[in-house]
PDB file of C-alpha atoms in Angstrom:
ATOM      1  CA  MET A 283       0.125  -0.034  -0.063  1.00  0.00           C
ATOM      2  CA  GLY A 284       2.899   2.481   0.924  1.00  0.00           C
ATOM      3  CA  LYS A 285       0.766   5.395   2.200  1.00  0.00           C
ATOM      4  CA  LYS A 286      -0.310   6.629   5.306  1.00  0.00           C
ATOM      5  CA  LEU A 287      -4.054   6.324   6.215  1.00  0.00           C
ATOM      6  CA  SER A 288      -5.890   8.298   8.753  1.00  0.00           C
ATOM      7  CA  GLY A 289      -8.476   6.870  11.060  1.00  0.00           C
ATOM      8  CA  HIS A 290     -11.149   8.438   8.654  1.00  0.00           C
ATOM      9  CA  ASP A 291      -9.413   6.918   5.588  1.00  0.00           C
ATOM     10  CA  ILE A 292      -9.629   3.353   7.186  1.00  0.00           C
ATOM     11  CA  HIS A 293     -13.401   3.799   8.260  1.00  0.00           C
ATOM     12  CA  GLN A 294     -14.093   4.871   4.673  1.00  0.00           C
ATOM     13  CA  LEU A 295     -12.410   1.732   3.267  1.00  0.00           C
ATOM     14  CA  ILE A 296     -14.265  -0.497   5.572  1.00  0.00           C
ATOM     15  CA  ARG A 297     -17.562   0.952   4.652  1.00  0.00           C
ATOM     16  CA  GLU A 298     -16.834   0.654   0.831  1.00  0.00           C
ATOM     17  CA  SER A 299     -15.796  -3.000   1.281  1.00  0.00           C
ATOM     18  CA  GLN A 300     -17.873  -5.962   0.102  1.00  0.00           C
ATOM     19  CA  VAL A 301     -18.644  -9.162   2.003  1.00  0.00           C
ATOM     20  CA  ILE A 302     -17.064 -12.077   0.106  1.00  0.00           C
ATOM     21  CA  LEU A 303     -17.465 -14.645   2.886  1.00  0.00           C
ATOM     22  CA  GLN A 304     -19.773 -14.900   5.642  1.00  0.00           C
ATOM     23  CA  THR A 305     -20.645 -17.528   8.323  1.00  0.00           C
ATOM     24  CA  ALA A 306     -22.537 -17.899  11.452  1.00  0.00           C
ATOM     25  CA  ASP A 307     -19.533 -16.344  13.312  1.00  0.00           C
ATOM     26  CA  HIS A 308     -17.078 -15.060  10.715  1.00  0.00           C
ATOM     27  CA  LEU A 309     -17.068 -12.398   8.161  1.00  0.00           C
ATOM     28  CA  TYR A 310     -14.480 -11.536   5.673  1.00  0.00           C
ATOM     29  CA  LEU A 311     -14.698  -7.983   4.055  1.00  0.00           C
ATOM     30  CA  TYR A 312     -12.693  -7.062   0.931  1.00  0.00           C
ATOM     31  CA  HIS A 313     -12.014  -3.768  -0.769  1.00  0.00           C
ATOM     32  CA  PRO A 314     -10.944  -4.442  -4.387  1.00  0.00           C
ATOM     33  CA  GLY A 315      -9.702  -0.800  -5.406  1.00  0.00           C
ATOM     34  CA  GLU A 316      -7.013  -1.109  -2.432  1.00  0.00           C
ATOM     35  CA  ASN A 317      -6.665  -4.924  -2.097  1.00  0.00           C
ATOM     36  CA  ILE A 318      -7.218  -4.714   1.664  1.00  0.00           C
ATOM     37  CA  ARG A 319      -9.263  -7.673   3.427  1.00  0.00           C
ATOM     38  CA  PHE A 320     -10.693  -7.219   6.767  1.00  0.00           C
ATOM     39  CA  PRO A 321     -11.221 -10.542   8.632  1.00  0.00           C
ATOM     40  CA  CYS A 322     -14.148 -10.267  11.336  1.00  0.00           C
ATOM     41  CA  ILE A 323     -15.780 -12.332  13.888  1.00  0.00           C
ATOM     42  CA  LYS A 324     -19.022 -12.086  15.522  1.00  0.00           C
ATOM     43  CA  ASP A 325     -19.344 -10.661  19.133  1.00  0.00           C
ATOM     44  CA  GLY A 326     -22.811 -11.011  20.401  1.00  0.00           C
ATOM     45  CA  ASP A 327     -24.762  -9.055  17.872  1.00  0.00           C
ATOM     46  CA  GLN A 328     -21.803  -7.062  16.478  1.00  0.00           C
ATOM     47  CA  TRP A 329     -19.099  -7.928  13.912  1.00  0.00           C
ATOM     48  CA  VAL A 330     -15.486  -6.917  15.352  1.00  0.00           C
ATOM     49  CA  ILE A 331     -12.627  -6.496  12.680  1.00  0.00           C
ATOM     50  CA  LYS A 332      -9.616  -8.591  14.042  1.00  0.00           C
ATOM     51  CA  SER A 333      -6.778  -7.578  11.691  1.00  0.00           C
ATOM     52  CA  VAL A 334      -6.122  -5.869   8.335  1.00  0.00           C
ATOM     53  CA  MET A 335      -4.271  -7.725   5.468  1.00  0.00           C
ATOM     54  CA  ILE A 336      -2.886  -6.138   2.480  1.00  0.00           C
ATOM     55  CA  HIS A 337      -1.730  -7.669  -0.831  1.00  0.00           C
ATOM     56  CA  GLY A 338       1.166 -10.116  -0.125  1.00  0.00           C
ATOM     57  CA  MET A 339      -0.193 -11.143   3.270  1.00  0.00           C
ATOM     58  CA  TRP A 340      -2.112 -14.499   4.075  1.00  0.00           C
ATOM     59  CA  MET A 341      -3.756 -16.247   6.801  1.00  0.00           C
ATOM     60  CA  GLU A 342      -3.345 -19.909   7.641  1.00  0.00           C
ATOM     61  CA  ALA A 343      -6.163 -22.147   9.164  1.00  0.00           C
ATOM     62  CA  LYS A 344      -5.089 -23.637  12.397  1.00  0.00           C
TER      63      LYS A 344
END
């Protein structure tokens, strides 16, 4: 990515992201323009973003 983002910028990216995977307790958001992924988990009745992944990063199932 290489550029500094403000909290407002990050919030906007999240709002513009699309859901590409959803289960009962996991949600995976993706912003295609910036190639950023936001893995989320369900906490009660809210979704919580657990991390931010940019191009070149990946997750491993355990």
